[in-house]
mmCIF file of C-alpha atoms in Angstrom:
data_model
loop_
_atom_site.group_PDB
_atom_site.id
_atom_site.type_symbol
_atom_site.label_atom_id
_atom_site.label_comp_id
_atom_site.label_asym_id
_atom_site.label_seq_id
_atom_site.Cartn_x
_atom_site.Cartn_y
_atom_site.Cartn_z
ATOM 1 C CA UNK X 1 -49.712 76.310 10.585
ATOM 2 C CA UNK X 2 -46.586 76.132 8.178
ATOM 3 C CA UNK X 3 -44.341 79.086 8.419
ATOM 4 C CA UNK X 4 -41.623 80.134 6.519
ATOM 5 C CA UNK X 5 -39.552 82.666 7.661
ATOM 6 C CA UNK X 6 -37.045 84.475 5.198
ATOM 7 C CA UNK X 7 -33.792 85.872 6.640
ATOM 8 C CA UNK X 8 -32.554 84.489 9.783
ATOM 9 C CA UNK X 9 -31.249 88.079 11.124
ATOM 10 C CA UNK X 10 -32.268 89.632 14.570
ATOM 11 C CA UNK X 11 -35.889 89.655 13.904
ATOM 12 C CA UNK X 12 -36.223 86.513 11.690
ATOM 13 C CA UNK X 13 -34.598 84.705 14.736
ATOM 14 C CA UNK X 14 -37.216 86.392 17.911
ATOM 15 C CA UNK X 15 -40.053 85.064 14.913
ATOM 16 C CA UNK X 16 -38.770 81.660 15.148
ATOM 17 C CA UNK X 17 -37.859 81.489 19.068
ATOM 18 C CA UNK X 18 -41.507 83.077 19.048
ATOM 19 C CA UNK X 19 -43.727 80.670 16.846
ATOM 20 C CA UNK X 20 -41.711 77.249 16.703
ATOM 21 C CA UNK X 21 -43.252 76.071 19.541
ATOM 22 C CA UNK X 22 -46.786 76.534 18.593
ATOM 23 C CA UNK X 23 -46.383 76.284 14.511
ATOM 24 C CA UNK X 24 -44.313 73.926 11.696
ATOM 25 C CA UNK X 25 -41.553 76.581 11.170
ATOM 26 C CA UNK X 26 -38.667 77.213 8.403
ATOM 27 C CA UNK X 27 -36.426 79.497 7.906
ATOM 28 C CA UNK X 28 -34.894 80.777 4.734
ATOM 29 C CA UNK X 29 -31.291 82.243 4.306
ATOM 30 C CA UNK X 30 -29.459 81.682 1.380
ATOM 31 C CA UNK X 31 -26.264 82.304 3.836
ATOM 32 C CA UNK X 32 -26.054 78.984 5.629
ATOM 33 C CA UNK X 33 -23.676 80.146 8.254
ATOM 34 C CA UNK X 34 -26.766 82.776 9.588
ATOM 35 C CA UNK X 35 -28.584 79.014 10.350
ATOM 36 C CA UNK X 36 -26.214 77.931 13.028
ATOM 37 C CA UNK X 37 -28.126 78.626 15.701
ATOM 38 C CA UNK X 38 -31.560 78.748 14.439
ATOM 39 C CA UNK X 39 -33.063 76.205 16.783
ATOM 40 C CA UNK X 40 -36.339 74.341 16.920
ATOM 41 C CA UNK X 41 -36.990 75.057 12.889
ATOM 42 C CA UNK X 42 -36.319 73.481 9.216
ATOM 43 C CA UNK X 43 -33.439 75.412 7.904
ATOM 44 C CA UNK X 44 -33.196 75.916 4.393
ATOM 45 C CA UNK X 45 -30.139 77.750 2.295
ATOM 46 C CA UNK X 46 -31.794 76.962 -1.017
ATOM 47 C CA UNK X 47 -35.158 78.310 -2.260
ATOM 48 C CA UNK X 48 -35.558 74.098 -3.855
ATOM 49 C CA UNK X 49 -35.971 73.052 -0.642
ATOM 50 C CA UNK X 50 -39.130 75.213 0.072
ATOM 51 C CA UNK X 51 -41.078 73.280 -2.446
ATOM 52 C CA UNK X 52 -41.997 70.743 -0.009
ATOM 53 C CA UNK X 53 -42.226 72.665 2.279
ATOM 54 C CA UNK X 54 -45.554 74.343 0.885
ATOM 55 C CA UNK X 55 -46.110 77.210 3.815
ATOM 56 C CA UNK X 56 -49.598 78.799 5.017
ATOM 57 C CA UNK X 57 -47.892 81.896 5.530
ATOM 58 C CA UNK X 58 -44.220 83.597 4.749
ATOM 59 C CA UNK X 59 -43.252 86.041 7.162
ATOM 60 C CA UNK X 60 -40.370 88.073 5.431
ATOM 61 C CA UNK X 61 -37.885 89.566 7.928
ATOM 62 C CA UNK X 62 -35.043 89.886 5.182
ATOM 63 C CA UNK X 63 -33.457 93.367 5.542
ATOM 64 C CA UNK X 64 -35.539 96.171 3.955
ATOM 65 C CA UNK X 65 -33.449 96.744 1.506
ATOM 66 C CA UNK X 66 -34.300 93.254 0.276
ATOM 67 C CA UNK X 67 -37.381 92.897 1.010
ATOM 68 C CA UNK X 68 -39.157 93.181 -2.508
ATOM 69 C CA UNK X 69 -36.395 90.596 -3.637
ATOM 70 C CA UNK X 70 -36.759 88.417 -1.453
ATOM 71 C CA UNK X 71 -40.550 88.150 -2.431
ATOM 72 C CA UNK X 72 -39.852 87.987 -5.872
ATOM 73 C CA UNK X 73 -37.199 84.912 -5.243
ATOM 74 C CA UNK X 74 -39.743 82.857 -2.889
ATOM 75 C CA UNK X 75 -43.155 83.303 -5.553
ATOM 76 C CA UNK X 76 -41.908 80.843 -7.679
ATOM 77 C CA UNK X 77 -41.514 77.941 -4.871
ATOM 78 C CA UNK X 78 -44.769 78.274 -2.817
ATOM 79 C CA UNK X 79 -48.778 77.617 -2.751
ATOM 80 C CA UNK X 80 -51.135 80.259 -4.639
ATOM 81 C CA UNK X 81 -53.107 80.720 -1.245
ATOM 82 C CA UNK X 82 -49.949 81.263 1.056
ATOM 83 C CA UNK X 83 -50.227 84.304 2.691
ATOM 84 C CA UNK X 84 -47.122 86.866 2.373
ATOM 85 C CA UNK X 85 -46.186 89.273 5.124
ATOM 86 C CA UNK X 86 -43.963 91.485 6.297
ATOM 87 C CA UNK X 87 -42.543 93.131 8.935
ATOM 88 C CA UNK X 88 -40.688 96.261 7.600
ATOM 89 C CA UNK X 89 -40.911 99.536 9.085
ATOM 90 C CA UNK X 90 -40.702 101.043 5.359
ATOM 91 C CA UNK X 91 -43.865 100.527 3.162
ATOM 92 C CA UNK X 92 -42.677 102.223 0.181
ATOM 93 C CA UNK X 93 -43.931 100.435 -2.628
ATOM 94 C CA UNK X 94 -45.677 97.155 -1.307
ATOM 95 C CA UNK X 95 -48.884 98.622 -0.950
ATOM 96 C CA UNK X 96 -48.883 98.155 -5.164
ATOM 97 C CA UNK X 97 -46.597 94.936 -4.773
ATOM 98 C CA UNK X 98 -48.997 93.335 -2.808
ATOM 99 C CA UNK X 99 -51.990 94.344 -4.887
ATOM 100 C CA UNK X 100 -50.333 92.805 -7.995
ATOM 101 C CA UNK X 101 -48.875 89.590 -6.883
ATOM 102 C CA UNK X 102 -51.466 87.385 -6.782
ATOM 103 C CA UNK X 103 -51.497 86.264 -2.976
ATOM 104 C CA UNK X 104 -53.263 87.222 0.232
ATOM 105 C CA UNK X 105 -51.399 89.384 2.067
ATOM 106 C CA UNK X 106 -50.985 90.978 5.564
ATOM 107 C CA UNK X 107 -48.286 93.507 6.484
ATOM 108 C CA UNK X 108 -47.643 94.660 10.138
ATOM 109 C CA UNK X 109 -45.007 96.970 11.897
ATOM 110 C CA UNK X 110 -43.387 95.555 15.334
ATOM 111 C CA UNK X 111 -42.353 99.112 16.903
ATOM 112 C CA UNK X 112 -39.818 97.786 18.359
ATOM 113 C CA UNK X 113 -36.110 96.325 17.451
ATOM 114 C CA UNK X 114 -33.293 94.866 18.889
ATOM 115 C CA UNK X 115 -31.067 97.521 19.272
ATOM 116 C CA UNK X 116 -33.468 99.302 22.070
ATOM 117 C CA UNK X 117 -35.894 97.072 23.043
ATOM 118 C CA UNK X 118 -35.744 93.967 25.475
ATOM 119 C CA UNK X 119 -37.259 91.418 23.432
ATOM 120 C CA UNK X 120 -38.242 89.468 26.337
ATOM 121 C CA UNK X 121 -40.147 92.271 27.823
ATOM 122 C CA UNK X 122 -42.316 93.741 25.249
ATOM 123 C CA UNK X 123 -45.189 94.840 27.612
ATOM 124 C CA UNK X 124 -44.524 98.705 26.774
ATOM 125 C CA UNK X 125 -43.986 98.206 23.218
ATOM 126 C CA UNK X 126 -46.427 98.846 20.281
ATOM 127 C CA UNK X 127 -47.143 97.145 16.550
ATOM 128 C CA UNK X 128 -49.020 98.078 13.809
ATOM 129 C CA UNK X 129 -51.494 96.265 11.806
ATOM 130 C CA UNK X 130 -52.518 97.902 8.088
ATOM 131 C CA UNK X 131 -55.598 97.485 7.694
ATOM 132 C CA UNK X 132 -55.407 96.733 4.256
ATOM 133 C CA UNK X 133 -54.818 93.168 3.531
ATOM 134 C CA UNK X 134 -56.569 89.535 4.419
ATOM 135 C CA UNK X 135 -58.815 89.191 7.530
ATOM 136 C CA UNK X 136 -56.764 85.979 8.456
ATOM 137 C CA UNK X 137 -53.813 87.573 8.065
ATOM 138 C CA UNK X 138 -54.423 90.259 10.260
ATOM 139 C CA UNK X 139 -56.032 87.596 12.891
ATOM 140 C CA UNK X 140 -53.010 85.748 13.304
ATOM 141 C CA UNK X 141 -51.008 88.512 14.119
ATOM 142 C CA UNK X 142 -53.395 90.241 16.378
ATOM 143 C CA UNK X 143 -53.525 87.537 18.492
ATOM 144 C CA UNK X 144 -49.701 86.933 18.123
ATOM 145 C CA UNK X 145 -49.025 90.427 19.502
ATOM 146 C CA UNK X 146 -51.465 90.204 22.153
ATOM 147 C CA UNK X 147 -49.539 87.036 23.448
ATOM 148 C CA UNK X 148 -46.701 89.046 23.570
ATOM 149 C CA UNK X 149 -49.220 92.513 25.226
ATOM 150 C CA UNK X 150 -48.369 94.775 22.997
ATOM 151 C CA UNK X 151 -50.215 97.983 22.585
ATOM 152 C CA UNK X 152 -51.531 97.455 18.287
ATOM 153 C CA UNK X 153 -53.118 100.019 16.149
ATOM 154 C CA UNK X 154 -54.632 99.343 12.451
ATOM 155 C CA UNK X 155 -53.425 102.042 10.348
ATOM 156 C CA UNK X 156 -53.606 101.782 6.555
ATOM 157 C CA UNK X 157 -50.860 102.344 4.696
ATOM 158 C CA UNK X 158 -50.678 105.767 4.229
ATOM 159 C CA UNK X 159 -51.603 106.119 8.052
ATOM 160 C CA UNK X 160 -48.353 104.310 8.863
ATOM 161 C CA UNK X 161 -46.219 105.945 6.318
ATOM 162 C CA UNK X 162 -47.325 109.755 8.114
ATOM 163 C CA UNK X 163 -47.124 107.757 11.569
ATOM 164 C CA UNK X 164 -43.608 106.725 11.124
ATOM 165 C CA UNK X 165 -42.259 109.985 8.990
ATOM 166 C CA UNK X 166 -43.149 111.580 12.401
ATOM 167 C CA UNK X 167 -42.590 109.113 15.372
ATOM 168 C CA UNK X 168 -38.856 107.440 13.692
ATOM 169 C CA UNK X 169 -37.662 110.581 11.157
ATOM 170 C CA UNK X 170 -37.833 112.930 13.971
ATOM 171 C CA UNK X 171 -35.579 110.950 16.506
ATOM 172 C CA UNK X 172 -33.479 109.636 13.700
ATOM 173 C CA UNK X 173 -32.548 113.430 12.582
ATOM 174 C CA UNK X 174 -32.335 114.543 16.206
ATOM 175 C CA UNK X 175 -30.124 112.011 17.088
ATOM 176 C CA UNK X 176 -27.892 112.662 13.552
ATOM 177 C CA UNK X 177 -27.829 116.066 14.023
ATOM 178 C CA UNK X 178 -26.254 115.260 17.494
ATOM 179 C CA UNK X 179 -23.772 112.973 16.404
ATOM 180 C CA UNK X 180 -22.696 115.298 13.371
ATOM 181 C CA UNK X 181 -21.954 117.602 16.001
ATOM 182 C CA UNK X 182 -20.102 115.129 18.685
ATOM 183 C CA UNK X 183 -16.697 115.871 20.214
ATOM 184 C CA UNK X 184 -14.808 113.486 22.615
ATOM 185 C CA UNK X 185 -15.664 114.548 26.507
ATOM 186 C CA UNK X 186 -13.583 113.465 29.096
ATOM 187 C CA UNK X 187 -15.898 114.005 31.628
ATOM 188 C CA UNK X 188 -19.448 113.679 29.984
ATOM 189 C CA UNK X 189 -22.378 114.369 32.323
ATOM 190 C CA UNK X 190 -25.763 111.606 32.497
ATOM 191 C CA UNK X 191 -27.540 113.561 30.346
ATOM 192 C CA UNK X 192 -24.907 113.620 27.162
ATOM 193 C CA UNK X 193 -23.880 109.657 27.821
ATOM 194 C CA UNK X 194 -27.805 108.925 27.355
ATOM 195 C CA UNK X 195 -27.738 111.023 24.172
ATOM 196 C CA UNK X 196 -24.373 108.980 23.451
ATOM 197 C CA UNK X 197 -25.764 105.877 23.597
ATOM 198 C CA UNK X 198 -28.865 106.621 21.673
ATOM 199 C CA UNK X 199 -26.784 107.590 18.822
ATOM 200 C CA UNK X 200 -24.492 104.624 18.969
ATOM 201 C CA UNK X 201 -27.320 102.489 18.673
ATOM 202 C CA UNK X 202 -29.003 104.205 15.951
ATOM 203 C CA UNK X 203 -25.699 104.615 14.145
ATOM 204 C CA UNK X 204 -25.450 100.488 14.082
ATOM 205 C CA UNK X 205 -28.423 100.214 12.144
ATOM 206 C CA UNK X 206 -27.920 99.050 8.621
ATOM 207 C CA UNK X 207 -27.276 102.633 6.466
ATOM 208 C CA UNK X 208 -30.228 101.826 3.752
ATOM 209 C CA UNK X 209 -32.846 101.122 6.379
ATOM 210 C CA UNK X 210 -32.114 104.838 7.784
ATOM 211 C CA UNK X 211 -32.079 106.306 4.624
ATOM 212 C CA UNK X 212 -35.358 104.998 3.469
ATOM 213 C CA UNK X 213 -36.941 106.024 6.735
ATOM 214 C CA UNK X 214 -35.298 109.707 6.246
ATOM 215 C CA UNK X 215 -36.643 109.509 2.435
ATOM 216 C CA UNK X 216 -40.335 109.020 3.664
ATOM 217 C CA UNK X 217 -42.036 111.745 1.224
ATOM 218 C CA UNK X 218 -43.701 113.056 4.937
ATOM 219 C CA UNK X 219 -40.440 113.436 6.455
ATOM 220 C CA UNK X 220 -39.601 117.489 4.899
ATOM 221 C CA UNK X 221 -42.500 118.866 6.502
ATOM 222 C CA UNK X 222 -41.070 116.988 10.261
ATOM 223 C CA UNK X 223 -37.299 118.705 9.186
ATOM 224 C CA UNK X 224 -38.987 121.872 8.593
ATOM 225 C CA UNK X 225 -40.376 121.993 11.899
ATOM 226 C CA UNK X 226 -37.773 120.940 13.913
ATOM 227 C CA UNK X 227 -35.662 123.637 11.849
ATOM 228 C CA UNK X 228 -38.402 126.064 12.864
ATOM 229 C CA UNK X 229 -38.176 125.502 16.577
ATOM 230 C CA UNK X 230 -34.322 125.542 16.210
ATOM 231 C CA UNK X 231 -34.318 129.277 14.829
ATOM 232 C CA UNK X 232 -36.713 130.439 17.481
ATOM 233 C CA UNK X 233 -34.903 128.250 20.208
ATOM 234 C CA UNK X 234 -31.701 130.633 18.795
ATOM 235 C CA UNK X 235 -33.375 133.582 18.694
ATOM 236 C CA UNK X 236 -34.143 133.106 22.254
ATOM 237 C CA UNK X 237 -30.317 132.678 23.285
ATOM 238 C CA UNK X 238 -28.983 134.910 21.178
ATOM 239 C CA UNK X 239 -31.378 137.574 22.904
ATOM 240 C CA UNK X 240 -30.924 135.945 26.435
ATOM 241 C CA UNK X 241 -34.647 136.870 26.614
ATOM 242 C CA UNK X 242 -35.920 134.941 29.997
ATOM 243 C CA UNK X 243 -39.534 135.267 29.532
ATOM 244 C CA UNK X 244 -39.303 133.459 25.994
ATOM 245 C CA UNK X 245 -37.511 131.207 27.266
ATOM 246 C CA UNK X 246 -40.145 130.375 30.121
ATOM 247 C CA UNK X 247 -43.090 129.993 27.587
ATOM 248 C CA UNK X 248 -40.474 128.064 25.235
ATOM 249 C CA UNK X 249 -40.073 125.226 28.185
ATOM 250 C CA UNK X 250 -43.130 125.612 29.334
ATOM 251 C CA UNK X 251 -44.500 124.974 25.835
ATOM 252 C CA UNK X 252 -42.052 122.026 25.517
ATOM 253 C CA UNK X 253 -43.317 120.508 29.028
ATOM 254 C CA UNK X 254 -46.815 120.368 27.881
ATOM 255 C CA UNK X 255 -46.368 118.599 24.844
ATOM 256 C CA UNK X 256 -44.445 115.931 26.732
ATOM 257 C CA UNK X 257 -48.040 115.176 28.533
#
């Protein structure tokens, strides 16, 4: 299969280390210097050199912000039959992109991402597949995530978008309300240098990506309850009322199982 990957960032690169091998790949940037070390591939830095290229199947991995864009720039240079993807953990408004644009489509959700995950150990990890979208589509990327054994799920879109408002907005506010609150130890225990480093690598995300994750239209009702559980966690203090307390960890453990 011809591939053509746009954006040769952290996740446009593990694509290409990934499928080179097996598939005729390409990858897209129109910064040239992001090529350097793409290895194995075609590496194009103008959208006239995808013409000949004529891909099966465009992966986009351009950042989320730019994802849309980038869609709209490659249309005009490939086959009516190639299949577009993506990989974004935000789904806001492809769902009615997709329906419109004329090609077959497939869109998936790797749960995992550089900053946390060790991309050559994915065996714990998780993807989605939306269910929506063309059967060979979804094929190839089944059995590309079972290569790597990842745990998948078919959701549809408005399955992910409640999935993710709930399993990324409520560690991404935790971890902000945290680091809106930091001061400098000198002597930090484990337990605050884990929180630490969580936020650190949150914080080195690109600032659009976590604010379209945070603007999920599902993500109010997940603030609301952690604000909830916040007052009655306060309540509890500010009464120094053991029993509470007891049912309040005990409550905590369970939903851990």
């Amino acid at each position: 299969m011809k591939i053509l990957i746009l954006g040769a960032g952290k996740m446009g690169s593990f694509f290409c280390d990934l499928l080179s091998f097996q598939h005729e790949v390409a990858v897209y940037d129109p910064d040239a210097r992001k090529l350097r070390f793409m290895f194995n591939c075609q590496r194009f830095s103008s959208l006239d050199e995808v013409d000949e290229f004529k891909p099966d199947l465009v992966i986009n991995a351009a950042t989320v912000k730019y994802t849309i864009e980038a869609f709209n720039a490659v249309l005009p240079h490939i086959p009516e039959n190639t299949i577009l993807s993506d990989i974004s953990s935000v789904k806001t408004g492809l769902k009615d992109y997709y329906e419109k644009c004329g090609h077959p489509y497939v869109s998936t959700h790797p749960m995992f991402g550089p900053t946390f995950a060790s991309l050559s150990n994915l065996s714990n990890e998780n993807a989605i597949i939306i269910s929506e979208g063309d059967h060979l589509g979804k094929v190839f990327f089944r059995d590309l995530y079972n290569r790597l054994h990842l745990h998948i799920e078919e959701y549809t879109f408005a399955e992910h978008d409640l999935t993710i408002a709930y399993s990324l907005s409520i560690p991404f506010a935790s971890t902000l309300v945290f680091a809106s609150n930091m001061k400098h130890q000198d002597a930090p225990g484990t337990t605050f240098k884990r929180h630490l480093a969580i936020a650190n690598g949150l914080m080195s995300e690109d600032d659009f990506l976590l604010s379209e994750i945070l603007f999920n239209p599902h993500t109010s009702e997940q603030l609301q309850n952690i604000s909830n559980k916040l007052a009655e966690l306060k309540d509890i203090v500010d009464s120094r009322d053991s029993e509470q307390m007891k049912k309040f960890l005990d409550n905590a453990r369970a939903n851990l199982k």
